[in-house]
Coordinates of C-alpha atoms (C1' of nucleotides) in Angstrom, one line a residue:
Chain R
X189 CA 0.0 0.0 0.0
X190 CA 1.1 3.6 -0.6
X191 CA 2.6 5.4 2.4
X192 CA 0.5 7.7 4.5
X193 CA 2.2 10.7 2.9
X194 CA 0.5 9.8 -0.3
X195 CA -3.0 9.9 1.2
X196 CA -2.2 13.2 3.0
X197 CA -1.7 14.8 -0.4
X198 CA -4.3 17.3 -1.7
X199 CA -6.7 15.2 -3.8
X200 CA -5.9 17.1 -7.0
X201 CA -2.2 16.1 -6.8
X202 CA -3.1 12.6 -5.7
X203 CA -5.5 12.1 -8.6
X204 CA -3.0 13.5 -11.1
X205 CA -0.5 10.9 -10.0
X206 CA -3.1 8.1 -10.2
X207 CA -4.2 9.0 -13.6
X208 CA -0.6 9.3 -14.9
X209 CA 0.1 5.8 -13.5
X210 CA -3.0 4.4 -15.1
X211 CA -2.0 5.9 -18.4
X212 CA 1.4 4.2 -18.1
X213 CA 0.3 0.8 -16.8
X214 CA -2.5 0.5 -19.4
X215 CA 0.0 0.9 -22.3
X216 CA 3.0 -1.0 -21.1
X217 CA 3.5 -4.2 -19.1
X218 CA 5.1 -4.1 -15.7
X219 CA 8.7 -4.3 -16.9
X220 CA 8.3 -1.8 -19.7
X221 CA 6.3 0.7 -17.6
X222 CA 8.5 3.6 -16.4
X223 CA 8.5 5.4 -13.1
X224 CA 10.3 8.3 -14.7
X225 CA 7.6 8.8 -17.2
X226 CA 4.9 8.7 -14.5
X227 CA 6.9 11.3 -12.5
X228 CA 7.2 13.6 -15.5
X229 CA 3.6 13.2 -16.6
X230 CA 2.4 14.1 -13.1
X231 CA 5.0 16.8 -12.4
X232 CA 6.5 15.3 -9.3
X233 CA 10.2 14.8 -8.7
X234 CA 11.6 11.3 -8.5
X235 CA 12.4 11.7 -4.8
X236 CA 8.8 12.6 -4.0
X237 CA 7.5 9.5 -5.7
X238 CA 9.5 7.4 -3.2
X239 CA 8.0 9.4 -0.4
X240 CA 4.6 8.2 -1.6
X241 CA 5.3 4.6 -2.6
X242 CA 7.5 1.8 -1.4
X243 CA 8.6 0.9 -4.9
X244 CA 7.3 0.3 -8.4
X245 CA 5.4 -2.8 -7.3
X246 CA 3.6 -0.9 -4.6
X247 CA 2.2 1.5 -7.1
X248 CA 1.4 -1.3 -9.6
X249 CA -0.6 -3.3 -7.2
X250 CA -2.4 -0.2 -5.9
X251 CA -3.4 0.9 -9.4
X252 CA -4.6 -2.6 -10.5
X253 CA -6.6 -2.9 -7.4
X254 CA -8.3 0.4 -8.1
X255 CA -9.4 -1.0 -11.5
X256 CA -10.5 -4.3 -10.0
X257 CA -12.5 -2.6 -7.2
X258 CA -14.2 -0.3 -9.8
X259 CA -15.2 -3.3 -12.0
X260 CA -16.6 -5.2 -9.0
X261 CA -18.6 -2.2 -7.9
X262 CA -20.0 -1.7 -11.4
X263 CA -21.0 -5.3 -11.8
X264 CA -22.5 -5.7 -8.3
X265 CA -24.7 -2.7 -9.0
X266 CA -25.8 -4.1 -12.3
X267 CA -26.5 -7.6 -11.0
X268 CA -29.2 -7.1 -8.4
X269 CA -31.8 -9.8 -8.6
X270 CA -29.4 -11.8 -10.7
X271 CA -30.7 -15.1 -9.2
X272 CA -34.2 -14.5 -10.5
X273 CA -33.0 -14.4 -14.1
X274 CA -32.8 -17.3 -16.4
X275 CA -29.3 -18.4 -17.5
X276 CA -29.9 -16.8 -20.9
X277 CA -30.8 -13.5 -19.3
X278 CA -27.8 -13.7 -17.0
X279 CA -25.3 -14.3 -19.7
X280 CA -26.8 -11.6 -21.9
X281 CA -26.6 -9.2 -18.9
X282 CA -23.0 -10.1 -18.2
X283 CA -21.9 -9.7 -21.8
X284 CA -23.6 -6.4 -22.4
X285 CA -22.5 -5.0 -19.0
X286 CA -19.0 -6.0 -19.8
X287 CA -19.1 -3.9 -22.9
X288 CA -20.8 -1.1 -21.1
X289 CA -18.1 -1.1 -18.5
X290 CA -15.4 -0.9 -21.2
X291 CA -17.3 2.1 -22.7
X292 CA -17.8 3.9 -19.5
X293 CA -14.3 3.2 -18.0
X294 CA -12.0 2.6 -20.9
X295 CA -9.0 3.3 -18.7
X296 CA -10.0 0.6 -16.2
X297 CA -10.8 -1.8 -19.0
X298 CA -7.4 -1.2 -20.6
X299 CA -5.7 -1.9 -17.3
X300 CA -7.5 -5.2 -17.0
X301 CA -6.6 -6.0 -20.6
X302 CA -2.9 -5.2 -19.9
X303 CA -3.0 -7.3 -16.7
X304 CA -4.3 -10.3 -18.6
X305 CA -1.1 -10.0 -20.8
X306 CA 1.3 -9.6 -17.9
X307 CA 4.3 -11.9 -18.1
X308 CA 6.0 -10.9 -14.8
X309 CA 5.0 -13.6 -12.3
X310 CA 5.8 -11.5 -9.3
X311 CA 3.5 -8.7 -10.6
X312 CA 0.7 -11.2 -11.4
X313 CA 0.7 -12.9 -8.0
X314 CA 1.1 -9.6 -6.1
X315 CA -2.1 -8.3 -7.6
X316 CA -4.0 -11.6 -7.4
X317 CA -3.1 -12.0 -3.7
X318 CA -4.5 -8.6 -2.9
X319 CA -7.6 -8.6 -5.0
X320 CA -10.2 -11.2 -4.3
X321 CA -11.0 -12.7 -7.7
X322 CA -14.7 -13.5 -7.0
X323 CA -15.4 -12.8 -10.6
X324 CA -13.8 -16.1 -11.7
X325 CA -16.3 -18.1 -9.7
X326 CA -19.3 -16.3 -11.2
X327 CA -19.8 -18.5 -14.3
X328 CA -19.3 -21.6 -12.2
X329 CA -22.1 -20.6 -9.8
X330 CA -24.4 -19.6 -12.7
X331 CA -23.9 -23.0 -14.4
X332 CA -24.6 -24.9 -11.2
X333 CA -27.8 -22.9 -10.5
X334 CA -29.0 -23.3 -14.1
X335 CA -28.5 -27.1 -14.0
X336 CA -30.4 -27.3 -10.7
X337 CA -33.3 -25.4 -12.3
X338 CA -33.2 -27.7 -15.3
X339 CA -32.3 -24.9 -17.7
X340 CA -29.3 -26.7 -19.0
X341 CA -29.1 -30.3 -20.2
X342 CA -27.4 -32.1 -17.4
X343 CA -25.0 -33.9 -19.8
X344 CA -23.3 -30.6 -20.8
X345 CA -19.8 -30.6 -19.4
X346 CA -19.4 -27.9 -16.7
X347 CA -15.8 -27.1 -17.2
X348 CA -16.2 -27.0 -20.9
X349 CA -19.1 -24.6 -20.7
X350 CA -17.3 -22.5 -18.1
X351 CA -14.3 -22.0 -20.4
X352 CA -16.6 -21.5 -23.3
X353 CA -18.4 -18.6 -21.5
X354 CA -15.1 -17.1 -20.4
X355 CA -13.7 -17.1 -23.9
X356 CA -17.0 -15.8 -25.3
X357 CA -16.7 -12.9 -23.0
X358 CA -13.4 -12.0 -24.5
X359 CA -14.8 -12.6 -28.0
X360 CA -17.5 -10.0 -27.3
X361 CA -14.9 -7.5 -26.3
X362 CA -12.7 -8.4 -29.3
X363 CA -15.7 -7.9 -31.6
X364 CA -16.3 -4.5 -30.2
X365 CA -12.7 -3.4 -30.5
X366 CA -12.4 -4.8 -34.0
X367 CA -15.5 -3.1 -35.2
X368 CA -15.0 0.2 -33.5
X369 CA -11.4 0.3 -32.6
X370 CA -10.1 2.0 -29.5
X371 CA -11.5 5.3 -30.7
X372 CA -13.8 6.2 -27.9
X373 CA -16.1 3.2 -27.9
X374 CA -18.7 5.1 -29.8
X375 CA -20.6 2.1 -30.7
X376 CA -24.3 1.7 -31.1
X377 CA -25.9 -0.1 -28.3
X378 CA -28.2 -2.0 -30.7
X379 CA -25.1 -3.4 -32.5
X380 CA -23.8 -4.8 -29.3
X381 CA -27.1 -6.4 -28.4
X382 CA -27.4 -8.0 -31.8
X383 CA -24.0 -9.5 -31.6
X384 CA -24.6 -10.8 -28.1
X385 CA -27.9 -12.3 -29.3
X386 CA -26.1 -14.0 -32.2
X387 CA -23.7 -15.6 -29.8
X388 CA -26.4 -16.6 -27.4
X389 CA -28.5 -18.2 -30.2
X390 CA -25.5 -20.3 -31.0
X391 CA -24.9 -21.4 -27.5
X392 CA -28.5 -22.2 -26.7
X393 CA -29.6 -23.7 -29.9
X394 CA -26.4 -25.0 -31.5
X395 CA -25.4 -24.2 -35.0
X396 CA -26.7 -27.5 -36.5
X397 CA -29.4 -27.3 -39.0
X398 CA -32.5 -28.9 -37.5
X399 CA -34.4 -31.0 -40.1
X400 CA -38.1 -31.6 -39.9
X401 CA -38.5 -29.1 -37.1
X402 CA -39.5 -25.6 -36.6
X403 CA -37.4 -22.6 -37.3
X404 CA -34.1 -21.7 -35.6
X405 CA -35.5 -19.6 -32.9
X406 CA -38.5 -21.7 -32.3
X407 CA -36.2 -24.3 -30.8
X408 CA -36.5 -23.0 -27.3
X409 CA -38.9 -25.0 -25.2
Chain L
X1021 CA 16.1 -10.2 -43.0
X1022 CA 19.3 -11.3 -41.4
X1023 CA 22.5 -10.4 -43.3
X1024 CA 24.2 -12.8 -45.7
X1025 CA 26.9 -13.4 -43.0
X1026 CA 24.3 -15.0 -40.8
X1027 CA 23.3 -17.6 -43.4
X1028 CA 27.0 -18.3 -44.2
X1029 CA 27.4 -19.4 -40.6
X1030 CA 27.9 -23.2 -39.8
X1031 CA 24.4 -24.5 -39.1
X1032 CA 25.3 -25.5 -35.6
X1033 CA 26.2 -22.0 -34.6
X1034 CA 23.2 -20.5 -36.6
X1035 CA 20.8 -22.9 -34.9
X1036 CA 22.2 -22.0 -31.4
X1037 CA 21.5 -18.4 -32.1
X1038 CA 18.0 -19.1 -33.3
X1039 CA 17.1 -21.2 -30.3
X1040 CA 18.6 -18.6 -27.9
X1041 CA 16.5 -15.9 -29.6
X1042 CA 13.4 -18.1 -29.4
X1043 CA 13.9 -18.7 -25.8
X1044 CA 14.2 -15.0 -25.1
X1045 CA 11.3 -13.8 -27.3
X1046 CA 8.9 -16.5 -26.0
X1047 CA 9.4 -15.3 -22.4
X1048 CA 9.5 -11.5 -22.8
X1049 CA 7.8 -9.1 -25.1
X1050 CA 9.7 -7.1 -27.6
X1051 CA 10.7 -4.3 -25.3
X1052 CA 11.8 -6.5 -22.4
X1053 CA 13.6 -9.0 -24.5
X1054 CA 17.4 -8.5 -24.3
X1055 CA 20.0 -8.8 -27.1
X1056 CA 22.7 -9.1 -24.5
X1057 CA 21.0 -12.2 -23.0
X1058 CA 20.6 -13.7 -26.4
X1059 CA 24.3 -13.1 -27.1
X1060 CA 25.4 -14.7 -23.8
X1061 CA 23.1 -17.7 -24.2
X1062 CA 24.4 -18.4 -27.6
X1063 CA 28.1 -17.5 -26.8
X1064 CA 28.5 -14.9 -29.5
X1065 CA 30.0 -11.5 -28.8
X1066 CA 27.7 -8.4 -29.2
X1067 CA 29.7 -7.2 -32.2
X1068 CA 29.1 -10.5 -34.0
X1069 CA 25.4 -10.2 -33.5
X1070 CA 25.4 -6.9 -35.4
X1071 CA 27.3 -8.6 -38.2
X1072 CA 24.4 -11.1 -38.5
X1073 CA 21.4 -8.8 -38.0
X1074 CA 20.5 -5.3 -38.8
X1075 CA 19.0 -4.6 -35.4
X1076 CA 16.8 -6.0 -32.8
X1077 CA 13.7 -5.7 -35.0
X1078 CA 15.4 -7.7 -37.7
X1079 CA 15.9 -10.6 -35.4
X1080 CA 12.4 -10.4 -33.9
X1081 CA 10.6 -10.4 -37.3
X1082 CA 12.9 -13.3 -38.5
X1083 CA 12.2 -15.4 -35.4
X1084 CA 8.4 -14.8 -35.4
X1085 CA 8.2 -15.7 -39.1
X1086 CA 10.0 -19.0 -38.4
X1087 CA 7.3 -19.8 -35.9
X1088 CA 4.5 -18.8 -38.3
X1089 CA 6.0 -20.8 -41.2
X1090 CA 6.3 -23.8 -39.0
X1091 CA 2.7 -23.6 -37.9
X1092 CA 1.5 -23.2 -41.4
X1093 CA 3.5 -26.1 -42.6
X1094 CA 2.2 -28.3 -39.7
X1095 CA -1.4 -27.4 -40.4
X1096 CA -1.3 -27.7 -44.2
X1097 CA 0.1 -31.2 -43.7
X1098 CA -2.6 -32.1 -41.3
X1099 CA -5.4 -30.6 -43.4
X1100 CA -5.3 -32.6 -46.7
X1101 CA -8.7 -33.5 -47.9
X1102 CA -10.1 -30.9 -45.6
X1103 CA -12.9 -30.1 -48.0
X1104 CA -14.4 -33.5 -47.9
X1105 CA -14.9 -33.4 -44.1
X1106 CA -18.1 -32.1 -42.4
X1107 CA -17.8 -28.9 -40.4
X1108 CA -17.9 -30.9 -37.2
X1109 CA -15.0 -33.0 -38.4
X1110 CA -13.1 -29.9 -39.6
X1111 CA -13.5 -28.1 -36.3
X1112 CA -12.5 -31.2 -34.3
X1113 CA -9.5 -31.6 -36.5
X1114 CA -8.4 -28.0 -36.1
X1115 CA -8.8 -28.0 -32.4
X1116 CA -6.9 -31.2 -31.8
X1117 CA -4.2 -30.3 -34.3
X1118 CA -3.8 -27.0 -32.5
X1119 CA -3.2 -28.8 -29.2
X1120 CA -0.9 -31.3 -31.0
X1121 CA 1.1 -28.5 -32.4
X1122 CA 1.6 -26.9 -29.0
X1123 CA 2.7 -30.3 -27.7
X1124 CA 5.1 -31.0 -30.5
X1125 CA 6.5 -27.5 -30.8
X1126 CA 6.0 -25.8 -27.4
X1127 CA 8.6 -23.2 -28.3
X1128 CA 6.8 -22.1 -31.4
X1129 CA 3.5 -22.2 -29.6
X1130 CA 4.9 -20.0 -26.9
X1131 CA 6.2 -17.5 -29.5
X1132 CA 2.7 -17.2 -30.9
X1133 CA 1.3 -16.8 -27.5
X1134 CA 3.8 -14.0 -26.7
X1135 CA 3.1 -12.3 -30.0
X1136 CA -0.6 -12.2 -29.3
X1137 CA 0.3 -10.2 -26.2
X1138 CA 2.7 -7.8 -27.9
X1139 CA 2.1 -4.1 -27.1
X1140 CA 4.7 -2.6 -29.4
X1141 CA 2.9 -1.5 -32.5
X1142 CA 6.0 -1.3 -34.6
X1143 CA 6.9 -4.9 -33.7
X1144 CA 3.3 -6.1 -34.4
X1145 CA 3.0 -4.5 -37.8
X1146 CA 6.5 -5.5 -38.9
X1147 CA 5.7 -9.1 -38.3
X1148 CA 2.2 -9.0 -39.8
X1149 CA 3.5 -7.2 -42.9
X1150 CA 6.0 -10.0 -43.5
X1151 CA 4.0 -13.1 -42.6
X1152 CA 0.9 -13.7 -44.7
X1153 CA -1.8 -14.4 -42.2
X1154 CA -3.9 -16.9 -44.2
X1155 CA -4.8 -18.7 -41.0
X1156 CA -7.2 -15.9 -40.0
X1157 CA -9.3 -16.5 -43.1
X1158 CA -9.6 -20.2 -42.5
X1159 CA -12.6 -20.3 -40.3
X1160 CA -14.3 -17.8 -42.6
X1161 CA -13.9 -20.2 -45.5
X1162 CA -15.1 -23.2 -43.5
X1163 CA -18.2 -21.4 -42.4
X1164 CA -19.0 -20.3 -46.0
X1165 CA -18.6 -23.9 -47.3
X1166 CA -20.6 -25.4 -44.5
X1167 CA -23.5 -23.1 -45.1
X1168 CA -23.5 -23.8 -48.8
X1169 CA -23.6 -27.5 -48.0
X1170 CA -26.4 -26.9 -45.6
X1171 CA -24.6 -28.1 -42.6
X1172 CA -25.3 -24.9 -40.7
X1173 CA -28.5 -23.2 -40.2
X1174 CA -28.4 -20.2 -42.5
X1175 CA -29.6 -17.9 -39.8
X1176 CA -26.4 -18.3 -37.8
X1177 CA -24.4 -15.1 -37.9
X1178 CA -21.1 -15.6 -39.7
X1179 CA -19.0 -13.1 -37.8
X1180 CA -20.4 -14.2 -34.5
X1181 CA -19.6 -17.9 -35.3
X1182 CA -16.2 -16.9 -36.6
X1183 CA -15.2 -15.1 -33.4
X1184 CA -16.8 -17.9 -31.4
X1185 CA -14.5 -20.5 -33.1
X1186 CA -11.4 -18.3 -32.7
X1187 CA -12.0 -17.8 -29.0
X1188 CA -12.9 -21.5 -28.6
X1189 CA -9.5 -22.3 -30.1
X1190 CA -7.9 -20.3 -27.3
X1191 CA -10.2 -21.9 -24.8
X1192 CA -9.0 -25.3 -25.8
X1193 CA -5.4 -24.3 -25.3
X1194 CA -6.2 -22.6 -22.0
X1195 CA -7.9 -25.8 -20.8
X1196 CA -4.8 -27.8 -21.6
X1197 CA -2.4 -25.5 -19.9
X1198 CA -4.7 -25.1 -16.9
X1199 CA -5.0 -28.8 -16.5
X1200 CA -1.4 -29.8 -17.3
X1201 CA 0.6 -26.6 -16.9
X1202 CA 3.5 -25.9 -19.0
X1203 CA 5.3 -28.9 -17.8
X1204 CA 6.0 -30.8 -20.9
X1205 CA 2.5 -31.1 -22.3
X1206 CA 2.3 -34.6 -21.1
X1207 CA -1.4 -34.9 -21.4
X1208 CA -3.4 -37.8 -22.4
X1209 CA -4.7 -37.6 -25.9
X1210 CA -8.0 -39.0 -24.8
X1211 CA -8.4 -36.1 -22.4
X1212 CA -8.0 -33.6 -25.2
X1213 CA -10.5 -35.4 -27.4
X1214 CA -13.1 -35.5 -24.6
X1215 CA -12.8 -31.9 -24.0
X1216 CA -13.0 -31.0 -27.6
X1217 CA -16.0 -33.2 -27.9
X1218 CA -17.7 -31.4 -25.0
X1219 CA -17.2 -28.1 -26.6
X1220 CA -18.4 -29.4 -30.0
X1221 CA -21.5 -30.9 -28.4
X1222 CA -22.3 -27.5 -27.1
X1223 CA -21.7 -25.7 -30.4
X1224 CA -23.7 -28.1 -32.5
X1225 CA -26.6 -28.9 -30.2
X1226 CA -26.7 -25.9 -27.9
X1227 CA -26.9 -26.1 -24.1
X1228 CA -30.6 -25.8 -23.9
X1229 CA -32.5 -28.7 -22.5
X1230 CA -34.7 -30.2 -25.2
X1231 CA -38.1 -31.3 -23.9
X1232 CA -40.1 -34.0 -25.5
X1233 CA -37.2 -35.0 -27.7
X1234 CA -34.5 -37.6 -27.8
X1235 CA -31.3 -37.5 -25.9
X1236 CA -28.6 -34.9 -26.1
X1237 CA -26.5 -36.5 -28.7
X1238 CA -29.3 -37.8 -30.7
X1239 CA -30.0 -34.3 -31.8
X1240 CA -27.8 -34.5 -34.9
X1241 CA -29.9 -34.9 -38.0
Chain T
dT893 C1' 54.4 -15.3 -50.3
dG894 C1' 51.5 -11.0 -50.4
dA895 C1' 47.2 -8.5 -51.0
dC896 C1' 42.5 -7.9 -50.3
dA897 C1' 38.1 -8.9 -48.5
dA898 C1' 35.2 -11.2 -45.1
dT899 C1' 34.5 -12.0 -40.4
dA900 C1' 35.3 -11.8 -35.3
dT901 C1' 35.6 -9.2 -31.2
dG902 C1' 34.9 -6.5 -26.9
dA903 C1' 35.6 -1.9 -25.3
dC904 C1' 32.9 1.9 -25.6
dC905 C1' 28.8 5.2 -26.3
dA906 C1' 24.7 7.8 -24.9
dC907 C1' 20.7 6.8 -22.7
dC908 C1' 17.4 4.9 -19.6
dC909 C1' 16.2 2.2 -15.5
dG910 C1' 14.6 1.7 -10.3
dG911 C1' 16.1 3.3 -6.2
dT912 C1' 18.8 6.2 -2.5
dC913 C1' 20.1 10.0 0.2
dA914 C1' 21.8 14.4 1.9
dT915 C1' 19.9 18.5 2.1
dA916 C1' 16.4 22.2 1.8
dT917 C1' 11.9 23.7 3.0
dA918 C1' 7.5 23.8 5.3
dA919 C1' 4.4 22.8 9.1
dT920 C1' 3.6 22.2 13.9
dA921 C1' 4.2 22.5 18.8
dA922 C1' 6.5 24.6 22.9
Chain S
dT213 C1' 11.4 32.3 19.2
dT214 C1' 13.2 27.6 19.0
dA215 C1' 13.0 22.7 18.5
dT216 C1' 11.0 18.9 16.2
dT217 C1' 8.8 16.6 12.8
dA218 C1' 6.9 15.9 8.1
dT219 C1' 7.7 16.8 3.3
dA220 C1' 10.0 18.2 -1.1
dT221 C1' 13.8 17.7 -4.2
dG222 C1' 17.2 16.5 -7.6
dA223 C1' 21.9 14.9 -7.9
dC224 C1' 23.7 10.5 -7.8
dC225 C1' 24.3 5.2 -7.8
dG226 C1' 25.0 0.7 -10.0
dG227 C1' 23.4 -1.6 -13.6
dG228 C1' 21.1 -2.7 -18.0
dT229 C1' 19.8 -1.2 -22.8
dG230 C1' 20.5 -1.1 -28.2
dG231 C1' 23.9 0.0 -31.1
dT232 C1' 28.9 1.4 -32.9
dC233 C1' 33.6 1.0 -34.2
dA234 C1' 38.5 0.4 -34.4
dT235 C1' 41.2 -3.4 -34.5
dA236 C1' 42.4 -8.3 -34.8
dT237 C1' 41.8 -12.6 -37.0
dT238 C1' 40.8 -15.6 -40.7
dG239 C1' 39.8 -17.0 -45.5
dT240 C1' 40.7 -16.6 -50.4
dC241 C1' 42.6 -15.8 -54.5
dA242 C1' 47.2 -14.6 -57.4

DNA sequence: TGACAATATGACCACCCGGTCATATAATAA
DNA sequence: TTATTATATGACCGGGTGGTCATATTGTCA
């Protein structure tokens, strides 16, 4: 954690340092990120930096945890009454909220993206040890509930479906960034929904052509 | 491209340099990778390195292209008579061949993994400009063919399915590395096949419980 | 043998890194 | 006022970086 001196700073100065650090850590991995650049960008001398933080790792963990906290807050606000939804609605909600989060907080989203690429094992584990990663268990719980409710065929493999959903989540984000680039996330909400629906159709109904049966979407129930 | 001097080297020495460079570039991104370490590991003086290569980028592009070439060769050998297969068989083949490739050439696979994380835009574009990325168009073509043959419901969205398959590919690899770690890829072939089958079942049949119908796997045709 | 070109080599360059520390300044309490 | 404590600051440290270059060594023809 940052030293007390850092938290005694006037909030303007503190926030400037934070945003300079986020800028740096969202564009370079732990090794490549530069304390010197962060100092220059936030107009603080090198010596002052080390009055505020123990070392580079201290800042890195602090910044990543800010992003994690923000994401958790965003999702827990979006997920009230989650239990009462069907699995389809839950997945749809998660996917679209994920995209919404990236649009509303591109900086935080970029930090998460960068963290997922992190090679430095010390940096990875320092962040993971701090931040509770409750998010990872989310899909697991969803699948379990849905099976109990009989929404999912019991023969579907849990682990397979879990990894499937995880990778789909990243596919949705990839789709958005491929289509709209990093330029401001000025996408049309409808577009996102359509794409999410397409993915969901595939997951729920399969891609196989059903012969001698109703149409594609009439498959449900 | 490396200078002529490099290709005039005795193949032992040349291969030692190549493998030292692969070791380095598979464990660190472009910025963090170190020419000095590569020199030490392959027992060549710094000065000699610059007799062989123009600069760091020259080596990087050369090494990445070796990995790309190898992967293309591996897959084109595995994919003869690809057209005659059904989509299901094609996907199954691709997934299991992907895992097989990672097992047979962990170094090349690690290089690809590292490249997908690369932040440096100059490094990315230098590699992409050189290597023809025909692999990306593969799923696209498969989907088109399968729709023409009527294997896939025509209402399935092409782009959605394409991204779905791409991310599934990485899910399969993720599954393998989670279950067996990087420790030599000593997995059981049967295990891979079971996992791939689980994923395929989901894609083809959907996860939704079908009421008043036959069993899960009897869905096909 | 001698002459010329190709190759090998490591000291060296300017620059950047994370981190330290002695000192200067400001704030606080007596 | 003075004494004490908290903060600010930038020169400095050892070490690593990609890249250069003068010089030494080797290979190749005549």
